[in-house]
GROMACS .gro file of C-alpha atoms in nm:
model
  161
    1ARG     CA    1  -1.697   2.922  -1.501
    2SER     CA    2  -1.540   3.213  -1.688
    3VAL     CA    3  -1.201   3.125  -1.539
    4ARG     CA    4  -1.247   2.766  -1.662
    5LEU     CA    5  -1.327   2.887  -2.014
    6SER     CA    6  -1.026   3.119  -2.011
    7GLU     CA    7  -0.806   2.829  -1.903
    8LEU     CA    8  -0.952   2.613  -2.181
    9PHE     CA    9  -0.881   2.884  -2.438
   10GLU     CA   10  -0.521   2.917  -2.319
   11LEU     CA   11  -0.475   2.539  -2.331
   12GLU     CA   12  -0.623   2.538  -2.680
   13LYS     CA   13  -0.381   2.805  -2.795
   14ALA     CA   14  -0.086   2.609  -2.656
   15GLN     CA   15  -0.215   2.284  -2.809
   16ASN     CA   16  -0.267   2.453  -3.147
   17ALA     CA   17   0.086   2.595  -3.137
   18ARG     CA   18   0.225   2.248  -3.060
   19LEU     CA   19   0.024   2.091  -3.341
   20ASP     CA   20   0.130   2.364  -3.584
   21ALA     CA   21   0.494   2.296  -3.490
   22GLU     CA   22   0.445   1.923  -3.550
   23LEU     CA   23   0.285   1.994  -3.887
   24LEU     CA   24   0.571   2.226  -3.980
   25GLU     CA   25   0.820   1.956  -3.877
   26ALA     CA   26   0.637   1.699  -4.093
   27HIS     CA   27   0.652   1.934  -4.392
   28LYS     CA   28   1.021   1.991  -4.326
   29ASP     CA   29   1.081   1.614  -4.318
   30CYS     CA   30   0.892   1.582  -4.645
   31LEU     CA   31   1.111   1.846  -4.811
   32GLU     CA   32   1.428   1.678  -4.683
   33THR     CA   33   1.311   1.344  -4.819
   34ARG     CA   34   1.233   1.506  -5.152
   35GLN     CA   35   1.585   1.649  -5.166
   36GLN     CA   36   1.733   1.309  -5.083
   37LEU     CA   37   1.523   1.150  -5.356
   38ASP     CA   38   1.638   1.408  -5.610
   39GLU     CA   39   2.003   1.351  -5.512
   40ALA     CA   40   1.962   0.972  -5.528
   41VAL     CA   41   1.808   0.994  -5.875
   42LEU     CA   42   2.104   1.203  -5.987
   43GLN     CA   43   2.352   0.957  -5.833
   44GLY     CA   44   2.171   0.641  -5.937
   45ASN     CA   45   2.118   0.520  -5.574
   46LEU     CA   46   1.745   0.506  -5.604
   47PHE     CA   47   1.646   0.168  -5.451
   48PRO     CA   48   1.785   0.211  -5.097
   49LEU     CA   49   1.639   0.557  -5.086
   50LEU     CA   50   1.298   0.440  -5.207
   51ASN     CA   51   1.281   0.197  -4.915
   52SER     CA   52   1.372   0.476  -4.677
   53VAL     CA   53   1.121   0.714  -4.835
   54SER     CA   54   0.848   0.453  -4.814
   55SER     CA   55   0.898   0.401  -4.441
   56GLN     CA   56   0.925   0.776  -4.379
   57GLY     CA   57   0.608   0.832  -4.582
   58ASP     CA   58   0.420   0.586  -4.363
   59GLU     CA   59   0.554   0.762  -4.056
   60MET     CA   60   0.450   1.102  -4.190
   61ARG     CA   61   0.103   0.981  -4.280
   62GLU     CA   62   0.063   0.849  -3.926
   63ARG     CA   63   0.187   1.177  -3.775
   64LEU     CA   64  -0.043   1.380  -3.997
   65LYS     CA   65  -0.337   1.156  -3.908
   66ASN     CA   66  -0.261   1.206  -3.536
   67ILE     CA   67  -0.243   1.582  -3.585
   68GLU     CA   68  -0.572   1.577  -3.773
   69ASN     CA   69  -0.736   1.372  -3.495
   70ASP     CA   70  -0.604   1.614  -3.232
   71TYR     CA   71  -0.744   1.910  -3.426
   72GLU     CA   72  -1.083   1.741  -3.464
   73LEU     CA   73  -1.097   1.666  -3.091
   74LYS     CA   74  -1.004   2.023  -3.000
   75LEU     CA   75  -1.258   2.159  -3.247
   76LYS     CA   76  -1.528   1.945  -3.087
   77GLU     CA   77  -1.427   2.064  -2.738
   78MET     CA   78  -1.429   2.428  -2.850
   79SER     CA   79  -1.770   2.385  -3.014
   80GLU     CA   80  -1.908   2.241  -2.692
   81ALA     CA   81  -1.759   2.529  -2.491
   82LYS     CA   82  -1.908   2.777  -2.740
   83ASN     CA   83  -2.251   2.614  -2.713
   84ASP     CA   84  -2.230   2.614  -2.333
   85THR     CA   85  -2.144   2.983  -2.338
   86LYS     CA   86  -2.431   3.062  -2.577
   87TRP     CA   87  -2.672   2.869  -2.352
   88ARG     CA   88  -2.551   3.052  -2.039
   89LEU     CA   89  -2.575   3.385  -2.219
   90GLY     CA   90  -2.936   3.307  -2.308
   91GLU     CA   91  -3.009   3.221  -1.945
   92VAL     CA   92  -2.858   3.547  -1.823
   93GLU     CA   93  -3.046   3.749  -2.087
   94ALA     CA   94  -3.372   3.584  -1.978
   95LEU     CA   95  -3.289   3.663  -1.615
   96LEU     CA   96  -3.220   4.024  -1.710
   97ALA     CA   97  -3.550   4.051  -1.898
   98HIS     CA   98  -3.732   3.915  -1.592
   99LYS     CA   99  -3.550   4.162  -1.364
  100ASP     CA  100  -3.641   4.446  -1.601
  101TRP     CA  101  -4.004   4.339  -1.587
  102GLN     CA  102  -3.995   4.320  -1.206
  103LEU     CA  103  -3.836   4.663  -1.190
  104GLU     CA  104  -4.107   4.808  -1.413
  105GLN     CA  105  -4.376   4.651  -1.193
  106GLU     CA  106  -4.219   4.802  -0.882
  107LYS     CA  107  -4.201   5.143  -1.051
  108LYS     CA  108  -4.570   5.119  -1.142
  109ASN     CA  109  -4.660   5.021  -0.786
  110TYR     CA  110  -4.458   5.311  -0.653
  111GLN     CA  111  -4.623   5.552  -0.896
  112LYS     CA  112  -4.970   5.426  -0.797
  113LEU     CA  113  -4.888   5.475  -0.434
  114LEU     CA  114  -4.773   5.830  -0.500
  115GLU     CA  115  -5.090   5.903  -0.700
  116ASN     CA  116  -5.313   5.757  -0.430
  117ASN     CA  117  -5.139   5.960  -0.163
  118SER     CA  118  -5.174   6.278  -0.364
  119ASN     CA  119  -5.554   6.238  -0.350
  120ASP     CA  120  -5.573   6.373   0.006
  121LYS     CA  121  -5.489   6.040   0.166
  122PRO     CA  122  -5.239   6.028   0.447
  123VAL     CA  123  -4.890   5.925   0.341
  124ASN     CA  124  -4.786   5.576   0.447
  125SER     CA  125  -4.414   5.626   0.494
  126GLU     CA  126  -4.351   5.261   0.579
  127GLU     CA  127  -4.502   5.148   0.249
  128ILE     CA  128  -4.304   5.410   0.057
  129GLN     CA  129  -3.984   5.305   0.233
  130ARG     CA  130  -4.055   4.937   0.159
  131LEU     CA  131  -4.112   5.016  -0.208
  132ASN     CA  132  -3.800   5.233  -0.223
  133ASP     CA  133  -3.596   4.950  -0.069
  134GLN     CA  134  -3.747   4.703  -0.316
  135LEU     CA  135  -3.672   4.937  -0.604
  136ILE     CA  136  -3.310   4.969  -0.492
  137ARG     CA  137  -3.272   4.589  -0.459
  138LYS     CA  138  -3.424   4.527  -0.800
  139THR     CA  139  -3.199   4.790  -0.957
  140GLU     CA  140  -2.893   4.624  -0.797
  141GLU     CA  141  -3.006   4.282  -0.923
  142LYS     CA  142  -3.052   4.424  -1.272
  143ASN     CA  143  -2.705   4.582  -1.263
  144ALA     CA  144  -2.552   4.251  -1.150
  145ALA     CA  145  -2.729   4.070  -1.436
  146ASP     CA  146  -2.605   4.337  -1.682
  147TRP     CA  147  -2.252   4.278  -1.555
  148LYS     CA  148  -2.283   3.900  -1.606
  149ILE     CA  149  -2.406   3.957  -1.960
  150GLY     CA  150  -2.105   4.177  -2.029
  151GLU     CA  151  -1.870   3.907  -1.901
  152LEU     CA  152  -2.041   3.638  -2.108
  153LYS     CA  153  -2.034   3.854  -2.420
  154GLN     CA  154  -1.662   3.907  -2.369
  155LEU     CA  155  -1.611   3.531  -2.333
  156TRP     CA  156  -1.824   3.477  -2.644
  157ASN     CA  157  -1.613   3.724  -2.843
  158ASP     CA  158  -1.293   3.557  -2.715
  159ALA     CA  159  -1.431   3.216  -2.817
  160LYS     CA  160  -1.492   3.330  -3.175
  161TRP     CA  161  -1.118   3.399  -3.231
   0.00000   0.00000   0.00000
């Protein structure tokens, strides 16, 4: 999933660069048309140029509208990706909280067992080994969940731009 989000971000960057270039080109065309209009006014050839400017203006409006629509679509896609990432981050944080709770419960059980055995009861090495193994597994699960949270936070920070 993180690879997919990274790919989406890279595609977004490329798309934004393309749209910025189109916008820059549209502004350049507008400036050129303005220069032509100024020259035509000075030379008295205004009517043919006005027809040309009118058709170019319609073209530019259409191009700008397309660019605006592309930006709105990309913004919507990025917002959805951001919300998906926030949701997944919440899920992982809840999982981590649950693993922390389980780990604490196992520590308490282990401590109780040690206290009970210190009261002149014979030591049950199998039970201690089982609890030690459980404690190790829970610690590994917690570390894996911490790692996932770190990855998701990095994706979240990347998504903010």
